[in-house]
């Protein structure tokens, strides 16, 4: 019997047991039906984005399915960072999986306050700074479209945080690599690429949008080729550790991101359809490595052969 | 006790048309699956693996543990790509099913049950009748529909069935509220003796909740909204509710996740103005 | 019997018999199997992008299918503007359908020369300036990412062209509305939005891209919600006549673009699967208008009710 | 005369597995459809309408005009999402089919035909044998495969069939080139008397074209590449070719559209270095 391939990866200063994490907002607080989701076998869990105050989120309808994609407008519904820390985190920690807390806000101060509530809290491996949510009018996407304000947020949080920072980038920009570079220079240890793409759908009968807010964020397999191009650009331009995300539904998909240089990936929308998709993807990657005779995932990461 | 939800492959036992708008799908799951409670639902893979499409939620219309496993009956309308695809599934094919999911009906102790199903919403009423009958002998089931074409035969339902059609083609001529009003007028329904349980189109549930509130009937409704996951991880299924008496804003503001805290809600708790109809 | 709804639309100074055109590069030169494609019933045909010299295009593989999408890297293979004019156009004109000639190039001079070859050529209703092809290294996408160079091209062509100009915009920018405004100010009468989205796909076994050039342009239903958001932004920001394009596969899809204010639409990738898709979409729109009791398509264009 | 391509709904007559890797699909089209020429292909809707996926090209393995319409036989391998989905189509279902498409084989006058099919590439060789037999009595058909598992029975082929397997499990032990070389050595094949026609994996066609060129055999090959549309509007199916003698760069530089000018090409015209194998 051959040995199981080594799936552990380093993302900056952190080590994860496998490169398959789940993406913010697509896995609740991680504690919902862990038997169904196989949460204990994950490389890591990124929490729903947490804000300093609880948020009730946007009015229904919040989801609209499009070909191979899902438009969402959740509006960062969350219990707030304090209740997360006090009520959700203890249970989440019991899963024994690295936890990345995603934090969001409307202004740099909000992010700083949220980070302060998570200072020295045991069991949080990193903070993912969501400067790219397309469904919150006041902040979110605007931060990332202006690299300087994204950087200001990172810099401010860097001063108070006790764990590495990941900057979650928006794909809705001309040059994601530039934004990534600025975030890295501001103190992000790793870059998560990408959040959802701005999309829209309209009901021709009512002349109204399917999502009451008008636009939403597109996720799911439809965006995979777009996300992969953004990840490759981010890897190439920044040289920083990148966590790939966007449309991953199969082991083959995840491998594409790792090949172009992502050091880990986050699985999102597919978990809605297949609760333990992330676990299955991890299994598929193990099988791939065994079949290819590779000792571990590090032998595959960044092996992309770009055209001459 | 509520069963832990599982993801399991289900075999299609039969899939047939009950009337021009409604189909019945019978699935067989492993015997260990469930058992579901009345009002719970399942998430069903409508298309085979390849094209990406979310699973779709369906109320469980009936469940029976047999020699070959747990049989689930679903009653569904073909209204879009998912349910259209479901009509093409043939006996013997396998479909992934997640469940049992959600919070079902909670019998109101000592009250004679009045079950009200509108259109394909009659499905969970069958499960509820099956579940209540052993303890609540004298229930009734009202089946409301636009007309005869929207009706179908309810087999082996333990309660007497009264039909109401908008066009009067079968049974009572009028909608279910009008029928309830008549029964109440005749003294056959009393707020202090009956409890209402319902599933159907949102406008009907809204009207029913208002009517029940007005007259003081306890009333539980099974609500439909757009689901992403069905088990609490996507925050897509928000239903606006009124704060309970003395309650402050809580975990989810005044939204509840229909997939976890519902789909069954107390009718008066739902903030119907905010529900997409 | 009720009257057939009026499908004719004005796009700037031009009138088209129906709002359903076919998109550049997705309908050959318009003359391939017109029985199969129903070409005679189209609102208009946009030609494959024409360059001043013939181009052999990129090496195979040129196409790669992704979930509900198609990545392409054709590389503007075309017979050149002169052979188009002399050999293809006469046959194309016989279809009796408005013709929009798409022109492309690496530098403003190339566009100008191409436009000169089409000066006063009968049967060409408009020129579509392709400043947004993602598959030509030297020019294309770069033009549109820098609004000033896109504008320079439009301005230069404006001086020699005898017909209205449409600028075909790239969606791969932070603010498509800004680029559109600059193009309009430079002399484009209408704006076509959008060209393909930059995407990528990799074979994890070979570590090589599925398309030898690395990236390609993503089209098809996968991009529809993204294209719609871009079209709405272009309509809203520029106020110019917009021709919507991207992922349209059904009448319902086309109607969405018209509702948000596109004055016409172009149908692309779906014609590969269903050769007469554009005709069927036109039929579906007629049925929709009849069902809704609308006298014509103008009653629907721009009726979108955005959220308050 | 070549038939005008049409888009038409086809009824699935049968769909069965011929061996572990190869399936046969029989479709029925209207009698007015076609008739196809040997080497032509069809674009087939593999999945029912909803999920977006391009049609897939398949060579016509056999066509027969019967009382009920035009019957087409396709022989295919299930290698990806499209062809996997095709295996699930059941008799009675309808599929959209476009065709007949492409430029087929052109019989070389007066030459004894040698038809060489590799794996599932044997499909158009059957159509070609059917087409040539009335005028060319003494043809042969060589069926090359990795091993016995990749073979299947060729029914009613008008030419004698010789099998070559890489593993020697059936027939000649070796690949088709080695078999041809043996036949040539024995004087059973002569460049001035025979013409080669082939379809199979690109590496085989490459090797065959080289071999034919070396020995002076005329050789036509049916090439596979990735198709977008199949009828000339997408420019996706470029095949690099060498300029013909005295020819300058032409319309498409040195790329040809395999769907319109192919899929059958003269083996020596193909620039094999540029063909993805
Ligand atoms: C808890 C629960 C139980 C359900 N039980 C049943 C059942 O027993 N039988 C049954 O037939 N259906 C039931 N439904 C509804 C069923 O899930 C939908 O009909 C199905 O998801 C539609 O999928 P589709 O792909 O066919 O159509 P889609 O394309 O998803 O929908 C078609 C149209 O209907 C609208 N729509 C779809 N679902 C809803 C909804 N829930 N609320 C409002 N609008 C909607 C869409 O916006 C769209 O306009 C239930 C839903 C929920 C949430
Ligand atoms: C003119 C023509 C005639 C054909 N005739 C037949 C036939 O008679 N029987 C038959 O089984 N197949 C035939 N093919 C091939 C067939 O079209 C493909 O197998 C099919 O399109 C694959 O679709 P899929 O969705 O199953 O797999 P995909 O996901 O499309 O492909 C699976 C894998 O195979 C590769 N691939 C697919 N098609 C090709 C190709 N043509 N060249 C190189 N790599 C490819 C893909 O890149 C991918 O890696 C023919 C192709 C052409 C162009
Ligand atoms: C319903 C939903 C909610 C999301 N919420 C968040 C969030 O709170 N914070 C965040 O950074 N990203 C959020 N995302 C984006 C995902 O984390 C991920 O970046 C995106 O969905 C792309 O990945 P996918 O295609 O695998 O889903 C959300 C996505 C979805 C579909
Ligand atoms: C194979 C292919 C070739 C294309 N060639 C061109 C082109 O030459 N010029 C151009 O402006 N757009 C070109 N496009 C982009 C289309 O015109 C259209 O903008 C895009 O495909 C989005 O529309 P769709 O999703 O309906 O295909 C091409 C698209 C495809 C798929
Ligand atoms: S449907 Fe996903 S949380 Fe309820
Ligand atoms: S496959 Fe589209 S041009 Fe040949």
PDB file of C-alpha atoms in Angstrom, chain A residues 7-199:
ATOM      1  CA  UNK A   7      -1.862  17.549   1.683  1.00  0.00           C
ATOM      2  CA  UNK A   8      -0.551  20.061   4.197  1.00  0.00           C
ATOM      3  CA  UNK A   9       0.220  23.519   2.871  1.00  0.00           C
ATOM      4  CA  UNK A  10       1.766  26.691   4.127  1.00  0.00           C
ATOM      5  CA  UNK A  11      -0.045  29.933   3.470  1.00  0.00           C
ATOM      6  CA  UNK A  12       2.357  32.618   4.615  1.00  0.00           C
ATOM      7  CA  UNK A  13       3.262  31.824   8.208  1.00  0.00           C
ATOM      8  CA  UNK A  14       0.381  29.398   8.730  1.00  0.00           C
ATOM      9  CA  UNK A  15       0.124  25.700   8.017  1.00  0.00           C
ATOM     10  CA  UNK A  16      -3.160  24.082   7.018  1.00  0.00           C
ATOM     11  CA  UNK A  17      -3.809  20.335   7.087  1.00  0.00           C
ATOM     12  CA  UNK A  18      -5.237  20.444   3.558  1.00  0.00           C
ATOM     13  CA  UNK A  19      -5.543  23.179   0.960  1.00  0.00           C
ATOM     14  CA  UNK A  20      -9.343  22.883   0.837  1.00  0.00           C
ATOM     15  CA  UNK A  21     -11.046  25.551   2.928  1.00  0.00           C
ATOM     16  CA  UNK A  22     -14.614  26.767   2.764  1.00  0.00           C
ATOM     17  CA  UNK A  23     -15.401  30.316   1.743  1.00  0.00           C
ATOM     18  CA  UNK A  24     -16.893  33.066   3.848  1.00  0.00           C
ATOM     19  CA  UNK A  25     -20.673  33.241   3.837  1.00  0.00           C
ATOM     20  CA  UNK A  26     -21.102  29.870   2.206  1.00  0.00           C
ATOM     21  CA  UNK A  27     -20.703  27.696   5.273  1.00  0.00           C
ATOM     22  CA  UNK A  28     -22.648  29.562   7.934  1.00  0.00           C
ATOM     23  CA  UNK A  29     -20.685  29.672  11.182  1.00  0.00           C
ATOM     24  CA  UNK A  30     -19.271  26.245  10.403  1.00  0.00           C
ATOM     25  CA  UNK A  31     -21.303  24.499  13.056  1.00  0.00           C
ATOM     26  CA  UNK A  32     -24.485  23.836  11.114  1.00  0.00           C
ATOM     27  CA  UNK A  33     -24.863  20.077  10.573  1.00  0.00           C
ATOM     28  CA  UNK A  34     -21.154  19.171  10.718  1.00  0.00           C
ATOM     29  CA  UNK A  35     -22.013  15.537   9.970  1.00  0.00           C
ATOM     30  CA  UNK A  36     -23.688  16.568   6.746  1.00  0.00           C
ATOM     31  CA  UNK A  37     -20.925  18.938   5.714  1.00  0.00           C
ATOM     32  CA  UNK A  38     -17.944  16.905   6.812  1.00  0.00           C
ATOM     33  CA  UNK A  39     -16.676  20.040   8.532  1.00  0.00           C
ATOM     34  CA  UNK A  40     -14.170  18.138  10.671  1.00  0.00           C
ATOM     35  CA  UNK A  41     -12.216  17.111   7.603  1.00  0.00           C
ATOM     36  CA  UNK A  42     -11.713  20.580   6.205  1.00  0.00           C
ATOM     37  CA  UNK A  43      -8.424  22.343   5.712  1.00  0.00           C
ATOM     38  CA  UNK A  44      -9.991  25.392   7.307  1.00  0.00           C
ATOM     39  CA  UNK A  45     -13.200  27.294   7.774  1.00  0.00           C
ATOM     40  CA  UNK A  46     -13.645  30.944   6.897  1.00  0.00           C
ATOM     41  CA  UNK A  47     -16.548  32.326   8.858  1.00  0.00           C
ATOM     42  CA  UNK A  48     -19.403  34.394   7.543  1.00  0.00           C
ATOM     43  CA  UNK A  49     -18.181  37.998   7.428  1.00  0.00           C
ATOM     44  CA  UNK A  50     -18.598  39.484  10.898  1.00  0.00           C
ATOM     45  CA  UNK A  51     -19.400  43.118  11.546  1.00  0.00           C
ATOM     46  CA  UNK A  52     -19.125  45.082  14.718  1.00  0.00           C
ATOM     47  CA  UNK A  53     -22.917  45.291  15.111  1.00  0.00           C
ATOM     48  CA  UNK A  54     -25.260  42.418  14.228  1.00  0.00           C
ATOM     49  CA  UNK A  55     -26.762  42.918  10.781  1.00  0.00           C
ATOM     50  CA  UNK A  56     -30.195  41.711   9.756  1.00  0.00           C
ATOM     51  CA  UNK A  57     -29.193  41.600   6.095  1.00  0.00           C
ATOM     52  CA  UNK A  58     -31.188  42.394   3.007  1.00  0.00           C
ATOM     53  CA  UNK A  59     -34.864  41.771   2.405  1.00  0.00           C
ATOM     54  CA  UNK A  60     -35.895  38.664   0.491  1.00  0.00           C
ATOM     55  CA  UNK A  61     -35.522  37.526  -2.310  1.00  0.00           C
ATOM     56  CA  UNK A  62     -31.820  37.057  -1.629  1.00  0.00           C
ATOM     57  CA  UNK A  63     -30.863  34.448  -4.186  1.00  0.00           C
ATOM     58  CA  UNK A  64     -31.447  34.023  -7.892  1.00  0.00           C
ATOM     59  CA  UNK A  65     -30.041  31.173  -9.902  1.00  0.00           C
ATOM     60  CA  UNK A  66     -28.512  31.837 -13.328  1.00  0.00           C
ATOM     61  CA  UNK A  67     -26.879  29.407 -15.754  1.00  0.00           C
ATOM     62  CA  UNK A  68     -24.284  27.526 -13.671  1.00  0.00           C
ATOM     63  CA  UNK A  69     -24.275  30.455 -11.276  1.00  0.00           C
ATOM     64  CA  UNK A  70     -25.957  31.992  -8.285  1.00  0.00           C
ATOM     65  CA  UNK A  71     -26.654  35.660  -7.722  1.00  0.00           C
ATOM     66  CA  UNK A  72     -26.838  36.593  -4.066  1.00  0.00           C
ATOM     67  CA  UNK A  73     -27.672  39.625  -2.083  1.00  0.00           C
ATOM     68  CA  UNK A  74     -27.464  38.538   1.538  1.00  0.00           C
ATOM     69  CA  UNK A  75     -26.285  41.898   2.794  1.00  0.00           C
ATOM     70  CA  UNK A  76     -23.869  40.517   5.374  1.00  0.00           C
ATOM     71  CA  UNK A  77     -26.526  39.172   7.723  1.00  0.00           C
ATOM     72  CA  UNK A  78     -24.530  38.128  10.776  1.00  0.00           C
ATOM     73  CA  UNK A  79     -24.744  37.942  14.547  1.00  0.00           C
ATOM     74  CA  UNK A  80     -22.002  40.491  15.079  1.00  0.00           C
ATOM     75  CA  UNK A  81     -18.463  39.823  16.123  1.00  0.00           C
ATOM     76  CA  UNK A  82     -19.146  39.665  19.871  1.00  0.00           C
ATOM     77  CA  UNK A  83     -21.899  37.086  19.743  1.00  0.00           C
ATOM     78  CA  UNK A  84     -19.796  35.153  17.285  1.00  0.00           C
ATOM     79  CA  UNK A  85     -16.908  35.110  19.709  1.00  0.00           C
ATOM     80  CA  UNK A  86     -19.019  34.266  22.745  1.00  0.00           C
ATOM     81  CA  UNK A  87     -21.619  31.879  21.308  1.00  0.00           C
ATOM     82  CA  UNK A  88     -20.500  30.469  17.979  1.00  0.00           C
ATOM     83  CA  UNK A  89     -16.749  30.207  18.315  1.00  0.00           C
ATOM     84  CA  UNK A  90     -16.621  27.761  21.244  1.00  0.00           C
ATOM     85  CA  UNK A  91     -18.624  25.232  19.239  1.00  0.00           C
ATOM     86  CA  UNK A  92     -16.707  25.959  16.077  1.00  0.00           C
ATOM     87  CA  UNK A  93     -13.390  25.349  17.840  1.00  0.00           C
ATOM     88  CA  UNK A  94     -14.562  21.876  18.821  1.00  0.00           C
ATOM     89  CA  UNK A  95     -14.392  20.824  15.177  1.00  0.00           C
ATOM     90  CA  UNK A  96     -10.617  20.987  15.470  1.00  0.00           C
ATOM     91  CA  UNK A  97     -10.190  22.818  12.192  1.00  0.00           C
ATOM     92  CA  UNK A  98      -8.230  26.036  11.560  1.00  0.00           C
ATOM     93  CA  UNK A  99     -10.545  29.022  11.716  1.00  0.00           C
ATOM     94  CA  UNK A 100     -10.209  32.167   9.677  1.00  0.00           C
ATOM     95  CA  UNK A 101     -12.524  34.931  10.874  1.00  0.00           C
ATOM     96  CA  UNK A 102     -13.808  37.171   8.114  1.00  0.00           C
ATOM     97  CA  UNK A 103     -14.476  40.737   9.163  1.00  0.00           C
ATOM     98  CA  UNK A 104     -16.229  43.540   7.342  1.00  0.00           C
ATOM     99  CA  UNK A 105     -17.491  47.041   7.834  1.00  0.00           C
ATOM    100  CA  UNK A 106     -18.321  50.360   6.295  1.00  0.00           C
ATOM    101  CA  UNK A 107     -15.283  52.316   7.382  1.00  0.00           C
ATOM    102  CA  UNK A 108     -11.758  51.468   8.572  1.00  0.00           C
ATOM    103  CA  UNK A 109     -12.804  52.032  12.219  1.00  0.00           C
ATOM    104  CA  UNK A 110     -15.428  49.285  11.942  1.00  0.00           C
ATOM    105  CA  UNK A 111     -12.813  46.810  10.826  1.00  0.00           C
ATOM    106  CA  UNK A 112     -10.462  47.886  13.594  1.00  0.00           C
ATOM    107  CA  UNK A 113     -13.122  47.469  16.261  1.00  0.00           C
ATOM    108  CA  UNK A 114     -14.080  44.070  14.935  1.00  0.00           C
ATOM    109  CA  UNK A 115     -10.442  43.017  14.958  1.00  0.00           C
ATOM    110  CA  UNK A 116     -10.082  44.228  18.511  1.00  0.00           C
ATOM    111  CA  UNK A 117     -12.882  41.951  19.644  1.00  0.00           C
ATOM    112  CA  UNK A 118     -10.988  39.044  18.171  1.00  0.00           C
ATOM    113  CA  UNK A 119      -7.579  40.009  19.595  1.00  0.00           C
ATOM    114  CA  UNK A 120      -5.875  37.139  21.360  1.00  0.00           C
ATOM    115  CA  UNK A 121      -9.001  35.021  21.038  1.00  0.00           C
ATOM    116  CA  UNK A 122      -7.824  31.425  20.995  1.00  0.00           C
ATOM    117  CA  UNK A 123      -8.555  29.337  17.943  1.00  0.00           C
ATOM    118  CA  UNK A 124      -8.516  32.064  15.334  1.00  0.00           C
ATOM    119  CA  UNK A 125      -5.698  31.438  12.907  1.00  0.00           C
ATOM    120  CA  UNK A 126      -6.098  34.493  10.695  1.00  0.00           C
ATOM    121  CA  UNK A 127      -8.385  37.370   9.873  1.00  0.00           C
ATOM    122  CA  UNK A 128      -9.761  37.686   6.389  1.00  0.00           C
ATOM    123  CA  UNK A 129     -10.488  41.322   5.632  1.00  0.00           C
ATOM    124  CA  UNK A 130     -13.529  41.516   3.392  1.00  0.00           C
ATOM    125  CA  UNK A 131     -12.938  44.696   1.456  1.00  0.00           C
ATOM    126  CA  UNK A 132     -14.949  43.398  -1.459  1.00  0.00           C
ATOM    127  CA  UNK A 133     -18.551  42.635  -0.596  1.00  0.00           C
ATOM    128  CA  UNK A 134     -20.705  43.793  -3.493  1.00  0.00           C
ATOM    129  CA  UNK A 135     -23.945  43.793  -1.504  1.00  0.00           C
ATOM    130  CA  UNK A 136     -23.348  46.482   1.046  1.00  0.00           C
ATOM    131  CA  UNK A 137     -23.924  49.860  -0.436  1.00  0.00           C
ATOM    132  CA  UNK A 138     -21.920  52.029   1.886  1.00  0.00           C
ATOM    133  CA  UNK A 139     -18.597  50.273   1.849  1.00  0.00           C
ATOM    134  CA  UNK A 140     -17.514  46.973   0.498  1.00  0.00           C
ATOM    135  CA  UNK A 141     -16.835  47.058  -3.139  1.00  0.00           C
ATOM    136  CA  UNK A 142     -15.877  50.690  -3.101  1.00  0.00           C
ATOM    137  CA  UNK A 143     -12.941  49.923  -0.851  1.00  0.00           C
ATOM    138  CA  UNK A 144     -11.487  47.507  -3.278  1.00  0.00           C
ATOM    139  CA  UNK A 145     -12.131  49.557  -6.343  1.00  0.00           C
ATOM    140  CA  UNK A 146      -9.965  52.238  -4.754  1.00  0.00           C
ATOM    141  CA  UNK A 147      -6.734  50.472  -3.811  1.00  0.00           C
ATOM    142  CA  UNK A 148      -5.732  53.235  -1.397  1.00  0.00           C
ATOM    143  CA  UNK A 149      -8.805  52.800   0.794  1.00  0.00           C
ATOM    144  CA  UNK A 150      -8.414  49.013   0.796  1.00  0.00           C
ATOM    145  CA  UNK A 151      -4.840  49.569   1.914  1.00  0.00           C
ATOM    146  CA  UNK A 152      -5.935  51.980   4.618  1.00  0.00           C
ATOM    147  CA  UNK A 153      -8.206  49.317   6.076  1.00  0.00           C
ATOM    148  CA  UNK A 154      -5.473  46.690   6.038  1.00  0.00           C
ATOM    149  CA  UNK A 155      -2.985  49.063   7.635  1.00  0.00           C
ATOM    150  CA  UNK A 156      -5.387  50.028  10.384  1.00  0.00           C
ATOM    151  CA  UNK A 157      -6.288  46.429  11.195  1.00  0.00           C
ATOM    152  CA  UNK A 158      -2.638  45.400  11.035  1.00  0.00           C
ATOM    153  CA  UNK A 159      -1.943  47.663  13.988  1.00  0.00           C
ATOM    154  CA  UNK A 160      -4.393  45.875  16.274  1.00  0.00           C
ATOM    155  CA  UNK A 161      -4.491  42.310  15.003  1.00  0.00           C
ATOM    156  CA  UNK A 162      -2.532  39.516  16.646  1.00  0.00           C
ATOM    157  CA  UNK A 163      -2.818  37.044  13.758  1.00  0.00           C
ATOM    158  CA  UNK A 164      -1.944  37.173  10.049  1.00  0.00           C
ATOM    159  CA  UNK A 165      -4.254  39.149   7.790  1.00  0.00           C
ATOM    160  CA  UNK A 166      -5.672  37.946   4.502  1.00  0.00           C
ATOM    161  CA  UNK A 167      -7.148  40.541   2.171  1.00  0.00           C
ATOM    162  CA  UNK A 168     -10.163  39.297   0.236  1.00  0.00           C
ATOM    163  CA  UNK A 169     -10.083  40.934  -3.175  1.00  0.00           C
ATOM    164  CA  UNK A 170     -12.887  41.957  -5.459  1.00  0.00           C
ATOM    165  CA  UNK A 171     -12.674  40.760  -9.061  1.00  0.00           C
ATOM    166  CA  UNK A 172     -14.638  43.785 -10.261  1.00  0.00           C
ATOM    167  CA  UNK A 173     -11.568  45.836 -11.115  1.00  0.00           C
ATOM    168  CA  UNK A 174      -9.393  46.375 -14.146  1.00  0.00           C
ATOM    169  CA  UNK A 175      -6.201  45.287 -12.406  1.00  0.00           C
ATOM    170  CA  UNK A 176      -6.632  42.952  -9.465  1.00  0.00           C
ATOM    171  CA  UNK A 177      -2.904  42.460  -9.225  1.00  0.00           C
ATOM    172  CA  UNK A 178      -2.359  46.113  -8.397  1.00  0.00           C
ATOM    173  CA  UNK A 179      -4.954  46.084  -5.658  1.00  0.00           C
ATOM    174  CA  UNK A 180      -3.379  42.903  -4.319  1.00  0.00           C
ATOM    175  CA  UNK A 181       0.076  44.425  -4.300  1.00  0.00           C
ATOM    176  CA  UNK A 182      -1.114  47.469  -2.431  1.00  0.00           C
ATOM    177  CA  UNK A 183      -2.866  45.275   0.150  1.00  0.00           C
ATOM    178  CA  UNK A 184       0.210  43.132   0.598  1.00  0.00           C
ATOM    179  CA  UNK A 185       2.383  46.184   1.039  1.00  0.00           C
ATOM    180  CA  UNK A 186      -0.100  47.465   3.615  1.00  0.00           C
ATOM    181  CA  UNK A 187       0.415  44.343   5.688  1.00  0.00           C
ATOM    182  CA  UNK A 188      -1.723  41.541   4.311  1.00  0.00           C
ATOM    183  CA  UNK A 189       0.187  38.284   4.596  1.00  0.00           C
ATOM    184  CA  UNK A 190      -1.982  36.549   2.022  1.00  0.00           C
ATOM    185  CA  UNK A 191      -4.568  37.492  -0.572  1.00  0.00           C
ATOM    186  CA  UNK A 192      -7.879  35.730  -1.075  1.00  0.00           C
ATOM    187  CA  UNK A 193      -9.010  36.004  -4.689  1.00  0.00           C
ATOM    188  CA  UNK A 194     -11.864  36.345  -5.459  1.00  0.00           C
ATOM    189  CA  UNK A 195     -15.148  37.517  -4.044  1.00  0.00           C
ATOM    190  CA  UNK A 196     -18.264  37.507  -6.241  1.00  0.00           C
ATOM    191  CA  UNK A 197     -18.655  39.282  -9.584  1.00  0.00           C
ATOM    192  CA  UNK A 198     -21.285  42.003  -9.838  1.00  0.00           C
ATOM    193  CA  UNK A 199     -24.240  40.627 -11.731  1.00  0.00           C
TER     194      UNK A 199
END
